[in-house]
Amino acid sequence: MALITHSSGYLARIWNCLPACLLHLPGTDGVFEEEVVARFGELLGYHLILNGGQLPDDDEADAVIRGLIDDFLKSGSGGGVKQR
């Protein structure tokens, strides 16, 4: 139960890293969740397996989140929005 609770906290970290303009873009529904949220969950699972069930520290998690969001924006999935 503690793992689920702590893992859910990463969603707030993801939303906090989003550029404000991305929050209101039409046409990104589902794509962001697939390319960023689901991918982060997958990477988190790998981290847990490879590190004896230990969650990443906040700095490591934030770096992965920022990288996923940057990749999302660069790929054009973010509606062509460029991060400032």
PDB file of N, CA and C in Angstrom:
ATOM      1  N   MET A   1       0.826  -1.193   0.000  1.00  0.00           N
ATOM      2  CA  MET A   1       0.000   0.000   0.000  1.00  0.00           C
ATOM      3  C   MET A   1       0.872   1.261   0.000  1.00  0.00           C
ATOM      4  N   ALA A   2       1.983   1.223   0.730  1.00  0.00           N
ATOM      5  CA  ALA A   2       2.877   2.380   0.780  1.00  0.00           C
ATOM      6  C   ALA A   2       3.475   2.666  -0.595  1.00  0.00           C
ATOM      7  N   LEU A   3       3.790   1.623  -1.351  1.00  0.00           N
ATOM      8  CA  LEU A   3       4.341   1.794  -2.695  1.00  0.00           C
ATOM      9  C   LEU A   3       3.331   2.496  -3.608  1.00  0.00           C
ATOM     10  N   ILE A   4       2.083   2.086  -3.546  1.00  0.00           N
ATOM     11  CA  ILE A   4       1.042   2.706  -4.369  1.00  0.00           C
ATOM     12  C   ILE A   4       0.867   4.173  -3.979  1.00  0.00           C
ATOM     13  N   THR A   5       0.831   4.434  -2.704  1.00  0.00           N
ATOM     14  CA  THR A   5       0.667   5.807  -2.225  1.00  0.00           C
ATOM     15  C   THR A   5       1.822   6.689  -2.674  1.00  0.00           C
ATOM     16  N   HIS A   6       3.046   6.212  -2.489  1.00  0.00           N
ATOM     17  CA  HIS A   6       4.207   7.010  -2.872  1.00  0.00           C
ATOM     18  C   HIS A   6       4.284   7.181  -4.392  1.00  0.00           C
ATOM     19  N   SER A   7       4.001   6.120  -5.129  1.00  0.00           N
ATOM     20  CA  SER A   7       4.038   6.181  -6.593  1.00  0.00           C
ATOM     21  C   SER A   7       3.024   7.172  -7.138  1.00  0.00           C
ATOM     22  N   SER A   8       1.877   7.259  -6.511  1.00  0.00           N
ATOM     23  CA  SER A   8       0.843   8.208  -6.944  1.00  0.00           C
ATOM     24  C   SER A   8       1.325   9.651  -6.797  1.00  0.00           C
ATOM     25  N   GLY A   9       2.216   9.885  -5.871  1.00  0.00           N
ATOM     26  CA  GLY A   9       2.766  11.226  -5.673  1.00  0.00           C
ATOM     27  C   GLY A   9       3.569  11.726  -6.855  1.00  0.00           C
ATOM     28  N   TYR A  10       4.045  10.801  -7.690  1.00  0.00           N
ATOM     29  CA  TYR A  10       4.795  11.218  -8.873  1.00  0.00           C
ATOM     30  C   TYR A  10       3.914  11.957  -9.871  1.00  0.00           C
ATOM     31  N   LEU A  11       2.614  11.713  -9.844  1.00  0.00           N
ATOM     32  CA  LEU A  11       1.711  12.441 -10.753  1.00  0.00           C
ATOM     33  C   LEU A  11       1.774  13.941 -10.493  1.00  0.00           C
ATOM     34  N   ALA A  12       1.796  14.321  -9.233  1.00  0.00           N
ATOM     35  CA  ALA A  12       1.899  15.752  -8.905  1.00  0.00           C
ATOM     36  C   ALA A  12       3.228  16.311  -9.403  1.00  0.00           C
ATOM     37  N   ARG A  13       4.292  15.531  -9.318  1.00  0.00           N
ATOM     38  CA  ARG A  13       5.595  15.976  -9.801  1.00  0.00           C
ATOM     39  C   ARG A  13       5.555  16.175 -11.316  1.00  0.00           C
ATOM     40  N   ILE A  14       4.856  15.273 -12.020  1.00  0.00           N
ATOM     41  CA  ILE A  14       4.724  15.401 -13.474  1.00  0.00           C
ATOM     42  C   ILE A  14       3.974  16.679 -13.810  1.00  0.00           C
ATOM     43  N   TRP A  15       2.826  16.918 -13.175  1.00  0.00           N
ATOM     44  CA  TRP A  15       2.027  18.112 -13.478  1.00  0.00           C
ATOM     45  C   TRP A  15       2.796  19.374 -13.139  1.00  0.00           C
ATOM     46  N   ASN A  16       3.601  19.350 -12.075  1.00  0.00           N
ATOM     47  CA  ASN A  16       4.369  20.531 -11.686  1.00  0.00           C
ATOM     48  C   ASN A  16       5.472  20.864 -12.687  1.00  0.00           C
ATOM     49  N   CYS A  17       5.923  19.890 -13.455  1.00  0.00           N
ATOM     50  CA  CYS A  17       6.975  20.117 -14.453  1.00  0.00           C
ATOM     51  C   CYS A  17       6.437  20.570 -15.800  1.00  0.00           C
ATOM     52  N   LEU A  18       5.126  20.523 -15.979  1.00  0.00           N
ATOM     53  CA  LEU A  18       4.541  20.870 -17.275  1.00  0.00           C
ATOM     54  C   LEU A  18       4.601  22.365 -17.536  1.00  0.00           C
ATOM     55  N   PRO A  19       4.964  22.729 -18.755  1.00  0.00           N
ATOM     56  CA  PRO A  19       4.832  24.141 -19.120  1.00  0.00           C
ATOM     57  C   PRO A  19       3.344  24.511 -19.083  1.00  0.00           C
ATOM     58  N   ALA A  20       3.027  25.682 -18.604  1.00  0.00           N
ATOM     59  CA  ALA A  20       1.627  26.096 -18.441  1.00  0.00           C
ATOM     60  C   ALA A  20       0.850  26.029 -19.760  1.00  0.00           C
ATOM     61  N   CYS A  21       1.502  26.329 -20.874  1.00  0.00           N
ATOM     62  CA  CYS A  21       0.795  26.340 -22.153  1.00  0.00           C
ATOM     63  C   CYS A  21       0.336  24.944 -22.552  1.00  0.00           C
ATOM     64  N   LEU A  22       0.991  23.908 -22.094  1.00  0.00           N
ATOM     65  CA  LEU A  22       0.618  22.547 -22.466  1.00  0.00           C
ATOM     66  C   LEU A  22      -0.675  22.107 -21.797  1.00  0.00           C
ATOM     67  N   LEU A  23      -0.995  22.693 -20.675  1.00  0.00           N
ATOM     68  CA  LEU A  23      -2.194  22.301 -19.939  1.00  0.00           C
ATOM     69  C   LEU A  23      -3.473  22.611 -20.693  1.00  0.00           C
ATOM     70  N   HIS A  24      -3.442  23.537 -21.643  1.00  0.00           N
ATOM     71  CA  HIS A  24      -4.654  23.984 -22.323  1.00  0.00           C
ATOM     72  C   HIS A  24      -4.660  23.672 -23.818  1.00  0.00           C
ATOM     73  N   LEU A  25      -3.783  22.791 -24.259  1.00  0.00           N
ATOM     74  CA  LEU A  25      -3.712  22.488 -25.684  1.00  0.00           C
ATOM     75  C   LEU A  25      -4.726  21.435 -26.087  1.00  0.00           C
ATOM     76  N   PRO A  26      -5.500  21.714 -27.109  1.00  0.00           N
ATOM     77  CA  PRO A  26      -6.400  20.672 -27.633  1.00  0.00           C
ATOM     78  C   PRO A  26      -5.586  19.650 -28.421  1.00  0.00           C
ATOM     79  N   GLY A  27      -6.103  18.451 -28.507  1.00  0.00           N
ATOM     80  CA  GLY A  27      -5.479  17.441 -29.346  1.00  0.00           C
ATOM     81  C   GLY A  27      -4.362  16.645 -28.701  1.00  0.00           C
ATOM     82  N   THR A  28      -4.094  16.889 -27.421  1.00  0.00           N
ATOM     83  CA  THR A  28      -3.036  16.120 -26.762  1.00  0.00           C
ATOM     84  C   THR A  28      -3.621  15.104 -25.783  1.00  0.00           C
ATOM     85  N   ASP A  29      -4.949  15.049 -25.679  1.00  0.00           N
ATOM     86  CA  ASP A  29      -5.570  14.094 -24.764  1.00  0.00           C
ATOM     87  C   ASP A  29      -5.134  12.680 -25.092  1.00  0.00           C
ATOM     88  N   GLY A  30      -4.756  11.961 -24.083  1.00  0.00           N
ATOM     89  CA  GLY A  30      -4.360  10.571 -24.265  1.00  0.00           C
ATOM     90  C   GLY A  30      -2.922  10.412 -24.710  1.00  0.00           C
ATOM     91  N   VAL A  31      -2.445  11.290 -25.574  1.00  0.00           N
ATOM     92  CA  VAL A  31      -1.078  11.182 -26.079  1.00  0.00           C
ATOM     93  C   VAL A  31      -0.089  11.480 -24.951  1.00  0.00           C
ATOM     94  N   PHE A  32      -0.333  12.542 -24.210  1.00  0.00           N
ATOM     95  CA  PHE A  32       0.557  12.888 -23.095  1.00  0.00           C
ATOM     96  C   PHE A  32       0.585  11.763 -22.076  1.00  0.00           C
ATOM     97  N   GLU A  33      -0.583  11.232 -21.762  1.00  0.00           N
ATOM     98  CA  GLU A  33      -0.651  10.151 -20.781  1.00  0.00           C
ATOM     99  C   GLU A  33       0.147   8.933 -21.247  1.00  0.00           C
ATOM    100  N   GLU A  34       0.078   8.652 -22.542  1.00  0.00           N
ATOM    101  CA  GLU A  34       0.800   7.499 -23.077  1.00  0.00           C
ATOM    102  C   GLU A  34       2.305   7.745 -23.129  1.00  0.00           C
ATOM    103  N   GLU A  35       2.701   8.907 -23.629  1.00  0.00           N
ATOM    104  CA  GLU A  35       4.112   9.177 -23.870  1.00  0.00           C
ATOM    105  C   GLU A  35       4.876   9.647 -22.644  1.00  0.00           C
ATOM    106  N   VAL A  36       4.177  10.199 -21.671  1.00  0.00           N
ATOM    107  CA  VAL A  36       4.875  10.694 -20.481  1.00  0.00           C
ATOM    108  C   VAL A  36       4.464   9.902 -19.237  1.00  0.00           C
ATOM    109  N   VAL A  37       3.194   9.911 -18.900  1.00  0.00           N
ATOM    110  CA  VAL A  37       2.747   9.293 -17.649  1.00  0.00           C
ATOM    111  C   VAL A  37       2.972   7.773 -17.663  1.00  0.00           C
ATOM    112  N   ALA A  38       2.496   7.106 -18.714  1.00  0.00           N
ATOM    113  CA  ALA A  38       2.654   5.648 -18.774  1.00  0.00           C
ATOM    114  C   ALA A  38       4.118   5.263 -18.907  1.00  0.00           C
ATOM    115  N   ARG A  39       4.878   6.029 -19.694  1.00  0.00           N
ATOM    116  CA  ARG A  39       6.309   5.733 -19.860  1.00  0.00           C
ATOM    117  C   ARG A  39       7.043   5.905 -18.534  1.00  0.00           C
ATOM    118  N   PHE A  40       6.704   6.942 -17.773  1.00  0.00           N
ATOM    119  CA  PHE A  40       7.327   7.115 -16.461  1.00  0.00           C
ATOM    120  C   PHE A  40       6.996   5.928 -15.559  1.00  0.00           C
ATOM    121  N   GLY A  41       5.760   5.485 -15.578  1.00  0.00           N
ATOM    122  CA  GLY A  41       5.374   4.319 -14.775  1.00  0.00           C
ATOM    123  C   GLY A  41       6.180   3.086 -15.151  1.00  0.00           C
ATOM    124  N   GLU A  42       6.396   2.904 -16.449  1.00  0.00           N
ATOM    125  CA  GLU A  42       7.200   1.775 -16.921  1.00  0.00           C
ATOM    126  C   GLU A  42       8.640   1.885 -16.419  1.00  0.00           C
ATOM    127  N   LEU A  43       9.219   3.065 -16.545  1.00  0.00           N
ATOM    128  CA  LEU A  43      10.589   3.272 -16.078  1.00  0.00           C
ATOM    129  C   LEU A  43      10.690   3.129 -14.561  1.00  0.00           C
ATOM    130  N   LEU A  44       9.668   3.563 -13.868  1.00  0.00           N
ATOM    131  CA  LEU A  44       9.638   3.412 -12.412  1.00  0.00           C
ATOM    132  C   LEU A  44       9.630   1.930 -12.039  1.00  0.00           C
ATOM    133  N   GLY A  45       8.864   1.142 -12.764  1.00  0.00           N
ATOM    134  CA  GLY A  45       8.842  -0.297 -12.522  1.00  0.00           C
ATOM    135  C   GLY A  45      10.200  -0.933 -12.725  1.00  0.00           C
ATOM    136  N   TYR A  46      10.876  -0.548 -13.813  1.00  0.00           N
ATOM    137  CA  TYR A  46      12.229  -1.071 -14.060  1.00  0.00           C
ATOM    138  C   TYR A  46      13.167  -0.679 -12.920  1.00  0.00           C
ATOM    139  N   HIS A  47      13.065   0.569 -12.484  1.00  0.00           N
ATOM    140  CA  HIS A  47      13.926   1.032 -11.390  1.00  0.00           C
ATOM    141  C   HIS A  47      13.695   0.196 -10.135  1.00  0.00           C
ATOM    142  N   LEU A  48      12.440  -0.064  -9.819  1.00  0.00           N
ATOM    143  CA  LEU A  48      12.123  -0.863  -8.633  1.00  0.00           C
ATOM    144  C   LEU A  48      12.727  -2.259  -8.732  1.00  0.00           C
ATOM    145  N   ILE A  49      12.614  -2.871  -9.902  1.00  0.00           N
ATOM    146  CA  ILE A  49      13.143  -4.223 -10.087  1.00  0.00           C
ATOM    147  C   ILE A  49      14.659  -4.232  -9.981  1.00  0.00           C
ATOM    148  N   LEU A  50      15.300  -3.259 -10.598  1.00  0.00           N
ATOM    149  CA  LEU A  50      16.759  -3.235 -10.649  1.00  0.00           C
ATOM    150  C   LEU A  50      17.416  -2.726  -9.363  1.00  0.00           C
ATOM    151  N   ASN A  51      16.617  -2.139  -8.479  1.00  0.00           N
ATOM    152  CA  ASN A  51      17.169  -1.540  -7.261  1.00  0.00           C
ATOM    153  C   ASN A  51      16.529  -2.092  -5.993  1.00  0.00           C
ATOM    154  N   GLY A  52      16.177  -3.351  -6.023  1.00  0.00           N
ATOM    155  CA  GLY A  52      15.676  -4.018  -4.823  1.00  0.00           C
ATOM    156  C   GLY A  52      14.434  -3.402  -4.225  1.00  0.00           C
ATOM    157  N   GLY A  53      13.554  -2.855  -5.063  1.00  0.00           N
ATOM    158  CA  GLY A  53      12.309  -2.287  -4.567  1.00  0.00           C
ATOM    159  C   GLY A  53      12.426  -0.861  -4.063  1.00  0.00           C
ATOM    160  N   GLN A  54      13.592  -0.250  -4.243  1.00  0.00           N
ATOM    161  CA  GLN A  54      13.785   1.126  -3.786  1.00  0.00           C
ATOM    162  C   GLN A  54      13.327   2.115  -4.846  1.00  0.00           C
ATOM    163  N   LEU A  55      12.577   3.096  -4.422  1.00  0.00           N
ATOM    164  CA  LEU A  55      12.142   4.162  -5.323  1.00  0.00           C
ATOM    165  C   LEU A  55      13.302   5.109  -5.598  1.00  0.00           C
ATOM    166  N   PRO A  56      13.284   5.786  -6.742  1.00  0.00           N
ATOM    167  CA  PRO A  56      14.350   6.759  -7.023  1.00  0.00           C
ATOM    168  C   PRO A  56      14.218   7.960  -6.094  1.00  0.00           C
ATOM    169  N   ASP A  57      15.355   8.647  -5.880  1.00  0.00           N
ATOM    170  CA  ASP A  57      15.246   9.866  -5.080  1.00  0.00           C
ATOM    171  C   ASP A  57      14.556  10.939  -5.924  1.00  0.00           C
ATOM    172  N   ASP A  58      14.140  12.003  -5.278  1.00  0.00           N
ATOM    173  CA  ASP A  58      13.356  13.037  -5.957  1.00  0.00           C
ATOM    174  C   ASP A  58      14.093  13.659  -7.131  1.00  0.00           C
ATOM    175  N   ASP A  59      15.400  13.910  -6.983  1.00  0.00           N
ATOM    176  CA  ASP A  59      16.159  14.528  -8.063  1.00  0.00           C
ATOM    177  C   ASP A  59      16.208  13.622  -9.291  1.00  0.00           C
ATOM    178  N   GLU A  60      16.409  12.335  -9.072  1.00  0.00           N
ATOM    179  CA  GLU A  60      16.449  11.380 -10.179  1.00  0.00           C
ATOM    180  C   GLU A  60      15.085  11.289 -10.866  1.00  0.00           C
ATOM    181  N   ALA A  61      14.025  11.205 -10.069  1.00  0.00           N
ATOM    182  CA  ALA A  61      12.675  11.134 -10.634  1.00  0.00           C
ATOM    183  C   ALA A  61      12.362  12.397 -11.427  1.00  0.00           C
ATOM    184  N   ASP A  62      12.709  13.566 -10.890  1.00  0.00           N
ATOM    185  CA  ASP A  62      12.445  14.827 -11.588  1.00  0.00           C
ATOM    186  C   ASP A  62      13.217  14.908 -12.901  1.00  0.00           C
ATOM    187  N   ALA A  63      14.448  14.412 -12.923  1.00  0.00           N
ATOM    188  CA  ALA A  63      15.250  14.435 -14.150  1.00  0.00           C
ATOM    189  C   ALA A  63      14.606  13.561 -15.223  1.00  0.00           C
ATOM    190  N   VAL A  64      14.095  12.404 -14.834  1.00  0.00           N
ATOM    191  CA  VAL A  64      13.427  11.514 -15.789  1.00  0.00           C
ATOM    192  C   VAL A  64      12.142  12.167 -16.298  1.00  0.00           C
ATOM    193  N   ILE A  65      11.377  12.757 -15.388  1.00  0.00           N
ATOM    194  CA  ILE A  65      10.130  13.432 -15.774  1.00  0.00           C
ATOM    195  C   ILE A  65      10.408  14.562 -16.756  1.00  0.00           C
ATOM    196  N   ARG A  66      11.392  15.402 -16.444  1.00  0.00           N
ATOM    197  CA  ARG A  66      11.725  16.511 -17.348  1.00  0.00           C
ATOM    198  C   ARG A  66      12.170  15.986 -18.708  1.00  0.00           C
ATOM    199  N   GLY A  67      12.938  14.908 -18.719  1.00  0.00           N
ATOM    200  CA  GLY A  67      13.380  14.321 -19.983  1.00  0.00           C
ATOM    201  C   GLY A  67      12.217  13.810 -20.810  1.00  0.00           C
ATOM    202  N   LEU A  68      11.263  13.156 -20.166  1.00  0.00           N
ATOM    203  CA  LEU A  68      10.087  12.649 -20.885  1.00  0.00           C
ATOM    204  C   LEU A  68       9.246  13.789 -21.450  1.00  0.00           C
ATOM    205  N   ILE A  69       9.073  14.843 -20.663  1.00  0.00           N
ATOM    206  CA  ILE A  69       8.298  15.998 -21.129  1.00  0.00           C
ATOM    207  C   ILE A  69       9.032  16.688 -22.278  1.00  0.00           C
ATOM    208  N   ASP A  70      10.348  16.852 -22.161  1.00  0.00           N
ATOM    209  CA  ASP A  70      11.118  17.460 -23.250  1.00  0.00           C
ATOM    210  C   ASP A  70      10.990  16.641 -24.529  1.00  0.00           C
ATOM    211  N   ASP A  71      11.105  15.317 -24.413  1.00  0.00           N
ATOM    212  CA  ASP A  71      10.960  14.443 -25.581  1.00  0.00           C
ATOM    213  C   ASP A  71       9.563  14.578 -26.192  1.00  0.00           C
ATOM    214  N   PHE A  72       8.552  14.675 -25.335  1.00  0.00           N
ATOM    215  CA  PHE A  72       7.179  14.829 -25.787  1.00  0.00           C
ATOM    216  C   PHE A  72       7.016  16.125 -26.593  1.00  0.00           C
ATOM    217  N   LEU A  73       7.578  17.209 -26.085  1.00  0.00           N
ATOM    218  CA  LEU A  73       7.467  18.494 -26.762  1.00  0.00           C
ATOM    219  C   LEU A  73       8.258  18.509 -28.064  1.00  0.00           C
ATOM    220  N   LYS A  74       9.433  17.910 -28.064  1.00  0.00           N
ATOM    221  CA  LYS A  74      10.277  17.875 -29.262  1.00  0.00           C
ATOM    222  C   LYS A  74       9.702  16.983 -30.349  1.00  0.00           C
ATOM    223  N   SER A  75       8.947  15.956 -29.955  1.00  0.00           N
ATOM    224  CA  SER A  75       8.407  15.015 -30.930  1.00  0.00           C
ATOM    225  C   SER A  75       7.254  15.589 -31.735  1.00  0.00           C
ATOM    226  N   GLY A  76       6.739  16.724 -31.294  1.00  0.00           N
ATOM    227  CA  GLY A  76       5.586  17.302 -31.971  1.00  0.00           C
ATOM    228  C   GLY A  76       4.269  16.833 -31.389  1.00  0.00           C
ATOM    229  N   SER A  77       4.303  15.868 -30.469  1.00  0.00           N
ATOM    230  CA  SER A  77       3.079  15.377 -29.843  1.00  0.00           C
ATOM    231  C   SER A  77       2.435  16.448 -28.978  1.00  0.00           C
ATOM    232  N   GLY A  78       3.232  17.376 -28.520  1.00  0.00           N
ATOM    233  CA  GLY A  78       2.725  18.440 -27.662  1.00  0.00           C
ATOM    234  C   GLY A  78       2.118  19.577 -28.453  1.00  0.00           C
ATOM    235  N   GLY A  79       1.667  19.297 -29.655  1.00  0.00           N
ATOM    236  CA  GLY A  79       1.024  20.330 -30.455  1.00  0.00           C
ATOM    237  C   GLY A  79       1.999  21.345 -31.008  1.00  0.00           C
ATOM    238  N   GLY A  80       3.276  20.966 -31.075  1.00  0.00           N
ATOM    239  CA  GLY A  80       4.267  21.879 -31.617  1.00  0.00           C
ATOM    240  C   GLY A  80       4.680  22.956 -30.638  1.00  0.00           C
ATOM    241  N   VAL A  81       4.299  22.817 -29.391  1.00  0.00           N
ATOM    242  CA  VAL A  81       4.646  23.807 -28.381  1.00  0.00           C
ATOM    243  C   VAL A  81       6.121  23.686 -28.053  1.00  0.00           C
ATOM    244  N   LYS A  82       6.801  24.779 -28.035  1.00  0.00           N
ATOM    245  CA  LYS A  82       8.215  24.790 -27.651  1.00  0.00           C
ATOM    246  C   LYS A  82       8.305  25.207 -26.199  1.00  0.00           C
ATOM    247  N   GLN A  83       9.134  24.486 -25.455  1.00  0.00           N
ATOM    248  CA  GLN A  83       9.305  24.810 -24.052  1.00  0.00           C
ATOM    249  C   GLN A  83      10.124  26.080 -23.923  1.00  0.00           C
ATOM    250  N   ARG A  84       9.757  26.933 -22.989  1.00  0.00           N
ATOM    251  CA  ARG A  84      10.460  28.207 -22.794  1.00  0.00           C
ATOM    252  C   ARG A  84      11.599  28.045 -21.832  1.00  0.00           C
TER     253      ARG A  84
END
